[in-house]
Amino acid sequence: MALRVAIEGCGHGTLHAIYASVEQSCKSKGWDGVDCLIIGGDFQVRESKYRELGDFHEYYSGAREAPYLTIFVGGNHEASNYLWELYYGGWVAPNIYYLGAANVIRLGPLRIAALSGIWKGYNYRKPHYERLPFNEDDIKSIYHIRELDTRKLLQLQTQVDVGISHDWPQGIEWKGNYQQLFRKKKDFEADARDGRLGSVAAKLVLDRLRPAYWFSAHLHIKYSATVMFHSNTGSTHQQVEGMNLTSDTEPLTVPANTDEIDLHMDEDHGDAVAGNRLQKQPLRNDAEIDLDMGDEEEGPVKHEQEPEVSDRAKGTEQAAVLDSGQDNIEDASHSSGMMASDIPADIRAQLPAAFSSRTEAPQINQKSMEPPAEIRNSTTRFLALDKCLPRRDFLQLMEIAPLNEGKLERPLDLEYDKEWLGIVRVFADKLIVGDPSASVAPDEGQEFYRPLIATEEAWVEQNLVRTEKMSVPHNFERTAPIFDPAQGTRVKGQPREFSNPQTKAFCELLQIVNPFHATDEEILARAEAGPRPNSARADGGGRWRGSSRGGFRKRSR
């Protein structure tokens, strides 16, 4: 029996409109509701991109309750200080569950894997060094995907049904009607051909886990694609179809995609007319610290002419993901589809000697990248959706049956996943929080981790499964004060750090260390010390920043 699921693209603080649109779409399909609503990121639990107060505060305060179980991944427009409290996942309001930095969760017989954040190669191998009070760099880097979180997902040995990421998996655009996509989003083609579009981390997880469905958002357009996998030799994604990755001189020729499969999904545009009537004029806050300083625009960097394919796309996975060497400027540029030679000579001349060369990227261990025997699915249907606005394709209702048969008894509740909890226990002591000088423990390889995870799975079986502690508790507690209209929306300075009781309870359940906990004295001391200085700008003026999809560009003056 299939679950009834609603999928929505970017939330952007418009819960009233989203829920109203789900209700309207259910009526048109003759459904009495959905088992779950999935939101693909940019949830914005506090303020929106333009410092407007959305409607989440009504759900946080208890004035309203979400009419459907809602789960979401984090994007690049979030109140990251709040989601940071729930690194392992947790309720941000009654019936609204954040999936954490990375997670595998169960809803009835459905097994869902999730990866929050966006791809920035230069931060990928760094620890989660951000901690309140944030400086300007922290506000942006806190939502960048980290290798340790991806590494945990890559340890899974069994089949999942659904994958969720905010950013699109890299190369997925070539698996659908890319001609139509490029006509609608004209800046996408150059970046797609140059290997800059999408997330390398999400691509790795997709190729490894091979779920039946993968849902994303971020690029503000509806797009479907199909990825076909061949036996255990890796996916057709391993080398993007039609991309010439070996020549610096030959122009790219992308053939027609004869493998494209129409998802035949209902065209639920979700105009949100009824929902928009529910929303009041957003309240602007001109003084508060903007924790939503996303540096991602709706489209990639615009190129004057179509680039030729070069070595930029060739080594993305090897350099960005598998290289455990020094994390330097050249690594960053290479991993994001840009060579160090693209950085002006006067800038490179100012860098320390350590930045002048990089170690050779290691070869991919194809055996370690092969999917395990129990991951047998051969087709993943990808769907990205728009943000919630009138006449935009932001909502899709569909029925999803699990790949492996299981019992479906409504009402459904979220449950922990045994294998994932074993993985969390193995990697718990590798998690570093708030220390920018720390180094992430190197990847020891799947052969090393596999017996450790098996041991921890046995612990989970003995201590949690047999004692019936696998249900996700409904233990939401407010940490920050609720919004008071009488006080207005002007909040000066940094937000306060809170130790979230849900994270504390989760760590106690698994008997792992909780690096997110801090005493009131420690929180006060950090607040009084203030944020760390921002990173020095290499050019002494205009800053280097990540491109729209992971490279480097110089801010125009």
XYZ file of C-alpha atoms in Angstrom:
557
model
C 0.000 0.000 0.000
C 1.356 3.432 -0.931
C 1.727 6.500 1.248
C 0.120 9.734 0.151
C 2.817 12.381 0.098
C 2.860 16.083 -0.784
C 6.168 17.506 -1.995
C 6.856 21.236 -1.942
C 9.924 23.106 -3.201
C 11.356 26.033 -1.219
C 9.263 27.086 1.752
C 10.452 30.685 2.257
C 8.306 31.180 5.344
C 4.911 30.700 3.667
C 3.396 27.846 5.658
C -0.176 29.185 5.556
C -0.145 29.235 1.753
C 1.544 25.833 1.494
C -0.928 24.102 3.803
C -3.888 25.767 2.091
C -2.573 24.608 -1.278
C -2.132 21.037 -0.044
C -5.717 21.044 1.218
C -7.019 22.381 -2.098
C -5.011 19.825 -4.099
C -6.231 16.982 -1.883
C -9.819 17.994 -2.541
C -9.222 18.003 -6.293
C -7.812 14.460 -6.064
C -10.532 13.206 -3.732
C -8.068 12.621 -0.908
C -8.906 13.271 2.726
C -5.344 14.443 3.382
C -1.738 13.328 3.078
C 0.436 11.171 5.278
C 3.307 13.613 5.049
C 4.383 16.923 3.542
C 8.023 17.175 2.442
C 9.518 20.666 2.069
C 12.797 20.864 0.167
C 14.528 23.547 2.197
C 14.682 27.322 2.664
C 12.078 26.691 5.323
C 12.951 29.927 7.138
C 11.674 29.219 10.608
C 12.273 32.765 11.773
C 12.821 35.518 9.213
C 12.751 35.439 5.437
C 15.315 36.483 2.860
C 14.295 40.101 2.973
C 14.084 40.236 6.767
C 10.355 39.788 6.711
C 8.651 37.910 9.478
C 6.951 34.930 7.876
C 4.156 32.915 9.459
C 6.193 30.189 11.166
C 6.037 32.037 14.491
C 2.336 31.168 14.745
C 3.175 27.442 14.630
C 6.106 27.885 17.000
C 3.966 29.694 19.564
C 1.097 27.198 19.344
C -1.376 29.675 17.869
C -1.647 27.262 14.928
C -0.747 23.626 14.448
C 0.464 22.096 11.227
C -2.483 20.141 9.723
C -0.130 17.532 8.212
C 3.051 15.904 9.447
C 5.731 18.107 7.863
C 9.389 17.176 7.394
C 12.052 19.355 5.793
C 15.739 19.683 5.028
C 17.715 22.853 5.563
C 18.624 25.129 2.677
C 20.691 28.281 2.337
C 18.021 30.691 3.578
C 17.385 29.607 7.135
C 17.486 30.835 10.712
C 20.609 28.728 11.101
C 21.023 29.482 14.798
C 17.793 27.556 15.469
C 18.445 24.629 13.135
C 21.976 24.368 14.555
C 20.421 23.354 17.885
C 18.867 20.349 16.116
C 21.873 18.972 14.229
C 20.592 15.393 14.613
C 17.025 16.404 13.742
C 14.064 17.450 15.834
C 10.740 19.248 16.051
C 10.882 22.973 15.273
C 7.185 23.215 16.148
C 4.463 20.653 16.884
C 4.102 18.325 13.858
C 6.968 20.017 11.938
C 10.225 18.046 11.940
C 13.641 19.215 10.770
C 15.675 16.303 9.400
C 19.017 17.635 10.610
C 22.304 17.975 8.735
C 21.973 14.377 7.517
C 19.523 11.685 8.512
C 17.676 8.495 7.706
C 14.189 8.322 9.157
C 11.215 5.982 8.783
C 7.580 6.829 8.175
C 5.623 3.598 8.301
C 7.230 1.310 5.704
C 8.901 4.263 3.923
C 12.617 4.866 4.506
C 13.755 8.455 3.873
C 17.340 9.745 3.581
C 18.070 13.463 3.839
C 20.988 15.843 3.297
C 20.661 19.510 4.254
C 22.593 22.493 2.924
C 24.222 23.496 -0.348
C 27.501 22.598 -2.012
C 30.589 24.743 -1.506
C 33.741 22.774 -2.236
C 36.040 25.005 -0.191
C 34.152 24.237 3.031
C 33.354 20.587 2.350
C 36.184 19.016 4.345
C 36.034 21.501 7.202
C 34.428 20.793 10.582
C 31.218 22.446 11.748
C 33.295 25.292 13.155
C 30.458 27.820 13.417
C 29.043 28.696 16.809
C 27.258 31.740 18.180
C 28.024 34.573 18.139
C 28.403 34.324 14.358
C 30.631 36.504 12.245
C 29.743 37.313 8.643
C 31.566 34.260 7.308
C 29.807 31.911 9.754
C 26.390 33.140 8.701
C 27.076 31.887 5.187
C 29.229 28.823 5.801
C 26.969 27.253 8.416
C 24.660 25.883 5.708
C 27.447 24.461 3.523
C 27.451 20.656 3.298
C 30.292 18.955 5.179
C 32.115 15.784 4.228
C 31.549 14.074 7.580
C 27.769 14.271 7.189
C 27.996 12.938 3.625
C 30.371 10.206 4.743
C 27.787 8.909 7.200
C 25.148 8.570 4.491
C 27.635 6.741 2.269
C 28.007 4.009 4.903
C 24.440 2.755 4.392
C 24.291 -0.843 3.225
C 20.536 -1.213 2.721
C 17.894 0.275 0.431
C 16.156 3.593 1.046
C 12.970 4.677 -0.739
C 13.279 8.473 -0.846
C 16.183 10.897 -0.925
C 15.834 14.606 -0.142
C 18.345 17.401 -0.674
C 17.967 21.146 -1.044
C 20.605 21.415 -3.754
C 20.212 19.334 -6.924
C 22.583 16.381 -7.320
C 25.317 17.402 -9.728
C 24.638 16.310 -13.320
C 20.963 15.504 -12.774
C 19.994 18.171 -15.291
C 21.287 15.957 -18.138
C 18.844 13.193 -17.211
C 15.693 15.115 -18.104
C 14.512 17.554 -20.737
C 17.547 19.777 -20.378
C 16.813 21.698 -23.577
C 13.569 22.964 -22.067
C 15.323 23.656 -18.756
C 17.993 25.736 -20.450
C 15.366 27.671 -22.399
C 13.609 28.595 -19.155
C 16.780 29.196 -17.140
C 19.221 30.562 -19.686
C 22.160 30.894 -17.293
C 22.055 27.217 -16.346
C 23.509 25.751 -19.526
C 27.012 27.182 -19.270
C 27.379 26.096 -15.659
C 25.910 22.656 -16.396
C 28.353 22.093 -19.246
C 31.219 23.252 -17.070
C 30.259 20.945 -14.187
C 29.322 23.802 -11.863
C 25.617 23.125 -11.460
C 24.449 21.162 -8.429
C 25.934 19.397 -5.414
C 28.739 16.865 -5.656
C 27.797 15.526 -2.214
C 24.161 14.941 -3.203
C 25.349 13.202 -6.384
C 27.523 10.825 -4.375
C 24.666 9.971 -2.038
C 22.221 9.492 -4.909
C 24.617 7.190 -6.765
C 25.246 5.174 -3.619
C 21.718 4.866 -2.201
C 19.720 4.694 -5.455
C 16.339 5.538 -3.937
C 13.153 5.212 -5.956
C 12.600 8.992 -5.677
C 14.807 11.984 -5.059
C 13.342 15.407 -4.284
C 15.130 18.771 -4.373
C 14.392 22.503 -4.541
C 16.816 25.454 -4.534
C 16.791 26.450 -8.229
C 13.170 27.644 -8.258
C 11.893 25.639 -11.185
C 9.959 22.414 -11.613
C 12.102 19.763 -13.263
C 11.866 15.976 -13.535
C 14.548 13.534 -14.602
C 15.327 9.835 -14.476
C 18.602 8.193 -13.499
C 19.173 4.623 -14.680
C 21.663 2.404 -12.859
C 23.425 -0.589 -14.359
C 24.089 -3.612 -12.101
C 26.736 -2.865 -9.455
C 29.144 -0.905 -11.601
C 27.928 2.539 -10.615
C 25.292 4.798 -12.094
C 24.988 6.348 -15.492
C 25.725 9.464 -13.482
C 29.302 8.308 -12.906
C 30.164 10.042 -16.160
C 27.464 12.476 -17.122
C 25.861 11.420 -20.346
C 27.259 13.294 -23.323
C 29.878 15.245 -21.384
C 33.381 15.134 -22.853
C 35.533 15.123 -19.736
C 38.888 14.438 -21.357
C 39.504 17.313 -23.738
C 40.328 20.955 -23.141
C 39.744 21.929 -26.728
C 36.773 20.054 -28.108
C 33.408 21.762 -27.626
C 30.817 19.814 -25.694
C 28.148 18.010 -27.640
C 25.284 16.670 -25.558
C 23.161 14.069 -27.343
C 19.441 13.639 -26.965
C 18.434 11.818 -23.817
C 16.630 8.736 -25.043
C 16.415 7.327 -21.513
C 14.148 10.076 -20.190
C 11.034 8.739 -18.509
C 8.029 10.912 -17.862
C 7.033 10.709 -14.217
C 3.365 11.117 -15.204
C 2.741 13.132 -12.084
C -0.229 15.379 -11.576
C 0.419 18.987 -12.511
C -0.415 20.487 -9.156
C 0.533 24.091 -9.755
C -0.618 25.060 -6.283
C -1.419 28.668 -7.041
C -1.908 29.206 -3.309
C -4.605 31.777 -3.939
C -6.507 30.653 -0.878
C -3.308 30.409 1.108
C -2.142 33.860 0.131
C -5.394 35.333 1.422
C -4.447 34.015 4.842
C -1.180 35.892 4.962
C -0.872 39.348 6.442
C 1.521 41.972 5.179
C 5.023 40.792 6.208
C 6.579 42.680 9.089
C 9.957 44.155 8.245
C 12.842 44.265 10.693
C 15.358 46.878 9.630
C 17.688 46.536 12.589
C 18.141 42.859 13.386
C 21.194 40.809 12.486
C 20.352 39.035 9.232
C 20.927 35.316 9.760
C 19.627 34.638 6.270
C 22.486 36.141 4.301
C 22.362 33.501 1.611
C 24.868 34.179 -1.124
C 22.963 32.053 -3.609
C 21.075 33.719 -6.389
C 18.311 32.044 -8.318
C 20.570 31.286 -11.273
C 24.225 30.406 -11.743
C 26.964 32.776 -12.757
C 26.269 34.223 -16.150
C 28.925 33.621 -18.784
C 29.452 35.871 -21.767
C 29.863 32.883 -24.094
C 29.345 29.187 -23.860
C 32.489 27.641 -22.349
C 34.249 24.604 -23.666
C 34.494 21.593 -21.393
C 37.842 21.489 -19.635
C 39.531 19.685 -16.777
C 37.289 21.702 -14.488
C 34.576 19.094 -14.637
C 36.960 16.172 -14.895
C 38.158 15.882 -11.325
C 35.223 17.132 -9.292
C 34.673 14.003 -7.239
C 38.346 13.068 -6.922
C 39.548 16.478 -5.774
C 36.536 17.664 -3.811
C 35.455 14.482 -2.120
C 38.188 11.881 -1.960
C 41.205 14.107 -1.441
C 41.967 14.154 2.275
C 44.994 16.396 1.774
C 45.398 20.055 2.596
C 42.246 22.138 2.301
C 43.552 25.165 0.439
C 42.453 27.715 -2.099
C 43.425 25.533 -5.019
C 41.463 22.583 -3.605
C 38.497 24.868 -3.214
C 38.587 26.224 -6.708
C 39.220 22.828 -8.252
C 36.401 21.191 -6.366
C 33.956 23.803 -7.513
C 34.799 23.555 -11.174
C 37.481 26.270 -11.195
C 41.230 25.869 -11.616
C 43.715 27.855 -9.535
C 44.961 29.415 -12.749
C 41.625 31.215 -12.951
C 42.548 33.174 -9.824
C 44.369 36.383 -10.871
C 48.143 36.267 -10.493
C 48.246 39.286 -8.196
C 45.899 37.517 -5.792
C 47.831 34.241 -5.856
C 51.059 36.155 -5.228
C 49.709 37.334 -1.876
C 48.937 33.813 -0.659
C 51.250 31.863 1.664
C 53.603 29.328 0.138
C 51.344 26.499 1.301
C 48.803 27.612 -1.285
C 51.148 27.394 -4.235
C 50.743 23.677 -4.899
C 48.405 20.836 -4.136
C 48.846 17.153 -3.710
C 47.755 14.981 -6.573
C 44.168 13.845 -6.213
C 43.973 10.132 -5.376
C 42.308 7.701 -7.701
C 38.718 6.675 -6.982
C 38.488 3.286 -5.328
C 35.771 1.907 -7.585
C 35.173 -1.072 -5.302
C 34.439 1.190 -2.351
C 32.022 3.211 -4.483
C 29.994 0.229 -5.641
C 26.552 -0.066 -4.039
C 26.120 -2.881 -1.518
C 24.350 -6.076 -2.525
C 21.165 -5.084 -0.694
C 20.793 -1.868 -2.689
C 19.165 -3.226 -5.832
C 16.969 -0.433 -7.153
C 17.839 0.437 -10.753
C 15.832 3.624 -11.395
C 15.619 6.905 -9.494
C 12.956 9.437 -10.450
C 14.066 12.964 -9.649
C 11.721 15.889 -9.058
C 12.599 19.473 -8.213
C 9.929 22.058 -7.451
C 9.630 25.836 -7.335
C 8.961 28.151 -4.389
C 5.461 28.904 -3.142
C 4.138 31.702 -5.317
C 1.049 32.104 -7.500
C 1.246 30.399 -10.904
C 4.444 28.569 -9.970
C 4.899 24.775 -9.928
C 5.761 24.383 -6.271
C 3.544 21.489 -5.152
C 3.169 17.842 -6.161
C 0.888 15.207 -4.664
C 1.793 11.589 -5.282
C 1.544 8.088 -3.884
C 4.821 6.406 -2.962
C 5.048 2.693 -2.318
C 8.119 1.368 -0.484
C 10.602 -0.724 -2.482
C 10.466 -3.388 0.223
C 7.044 -4.449 1.422
C 6.069 -3.376 4.903
C 3.038 -2.863 7.085
C 1.153 0.402 6.667
C -1.006 1.309 9.643
C -2.374 4.822 9.914
C -1.962 7.220 11.610
C 1.762 7.213 10.881
C 4.503 8.434 13.180
C 8.172 9.041 12.534
C 10.540 6.316 13.707
C 14.288 6.107 14.025
C 16.233 3.878 11.640
C 18.331 1.151 13.248
C 21.153 1.202 10.720
C 21.386 4.984 10.819
C 21.521 5.068 14.609
C 24.413 2.600 14.452
C 26.209 4.909 12.028
C 25.544 7.923 14.262
C 27.098 6.100 17.227
C 30.227 5.258 15.218
C 30.790 8.848 14.087
C 29.577 10.734 17.175
C 33.050 11.276 18.605
C 34.307 12.539 15.204
C 31.926 15.515 15.267
C 33.682 18.814 15.999
C 31.645 21.915 16.764
C 32.774 25.519 17.089
C 36.515 25.084 16.477
C 37.771 26.529 13.173
C 41.320 25.315 13.836
C 40.308 21.660 14.172
C 40.749 18.996 11.497
C 38.103 16.454 10.590
C 39.067 12.827 11.166
C 40.118 11.280 7.830
C 37.871 8.843 6.030
C 39.081 5.358 6.976
C 37.060 3.654 4.258
C 33.993 1.467 4.305
C 35.873 -1.734 5.082
C 37.085 -0.102 8.287
C 33.689 1.279 9.319
C 31.547 -1.723 8.412
C 32.367 -3.928 11.437
C 32.116 -0.930 13.765
C 28.673 -0.098 12.452
C 27.588 -3.745 12.768
C 28.619 -3.680 16.433
C 26.686 -0.464 17.046
C 23.637 -1.775 15.207
C 23.645 -4.722 17.585
C 23.732 -2.246 20.468
C 20.740 -0.396 18.982
C 18.860 -3.678 18.561
C 19.495 -4.669 22.157
C 18.936 -1.306 23.843
C 16.389 0.482 21.668
C 14.577 -1.897 19.326
C 13.838 -4.567 21.939
C 12.888 -1.963 24.520
C 10.540 -0.240 22.040
C 12.359 3.108 22.005
C 12.515 3.585 18.235
C 9.596 6.006 17.922
C 10.611 9.635 17.530
C 9.210 11.257 20.682
C 6.886 14.237 20.372
C 9.062 16.250 22.717
C 9.050 19.712 21.174
C 9.996 22.461 23.602
C 10.339 26.141 22.857
C 13.844 27.440 23.496
C 13.655 31.039 22.269
C 10.852 33.381 23.366
C 7.800 33.552 21.118
C 7.200 36.581 18.923
C 5.494 39.437 20.756
C 3.888 41.955 18.361
C 3.942 44.564 21.123
C 7.743 44.418 21.130
C 7.952 44.800 17.370
C 10.365 42.996 15.081
C 13.448 45.067 15.792
C 15.992 42.860 17.518
C 19.449 44.345 17.807
C 22.594 42.290 18.063
C 23.159 38.567 17.972
C 20.574 35.960 18.963
C 21.164 33.977 22.110
C 22.493 30.441 21.964
C 20.254 27.760 23.466
C 20.911 24.137 24.376
C 18.005 22.249 22.881
C 16.376 19.612 25.124
C 15.581 17.442 22.091
C 19.248 17.153 21.127
C 20.095 16.409 24.744
C 17.465 13.647 24.866
C 18.645 12.140 21.559
C 22.273 12.031 22.684
C 21.269 10.481 25.998
C 19.168 7.882 24.171
C 22.162 6.856 22.065
C 24.624 7.392 24.920
C 26.810 9.678 22.807
C 28.526 12.968 23.593
C 26.503 16.140 23.012
C 28.889 18.826 21.693
C 25.983 21.261 21.256
C 25.302 21.535 24.977
C 26.656 24.530 26.847
C 26.059 25.929 30.303
C 24.567 29.387 30.730
C 27.981 30.587 31.896
C 29.681 29.287 28.744
C 27.020 30.825 26.519
C 27.342 34.179 28.276
C 31.139 34.119 28.055
C 31.074 33.503 24.308
C 28.470 36.222 23.813
C 30.569 38.744 25.740
C 33.703 37.801 23.788
C 31.874 38.474 20.539
C 32.287 36.814 17.150
C 35.614 35.765 15.688
C 37.120 38.197 13.169
C 36.058 37.621 9.590
C 38.521 35.928 7.281
C 41.005 38.224 5.598
C 40.139 39.173 2.041
C 42.834 38.150 -0.400
C 42.391 41.208 -2.616
C 42.331 43.708 0.206
C 38.996 45.065 -0.926
C 36.296 43.346 -2.942
C 35.902 39.919 -1.422
C 36.192 36.572 -3.104
C 33.020 34.638 -2.620
C 31.482 31.403 -3.781
C 29.817 31.427 -7.145
C 26.140 30.608 -7.442
C 26.868 26.901 -7.684
C 30.169 26.452 -5.866
C 32.980 28.216 -7.738
C 34.650 31.556 -7.148
C 33.820 34.955 -8.451
C 34.751 38.458 -7.486
C 32.020 40.736 -6.214
C 31.413 43.545 -8.650
C 32.233 46.967 -7.290
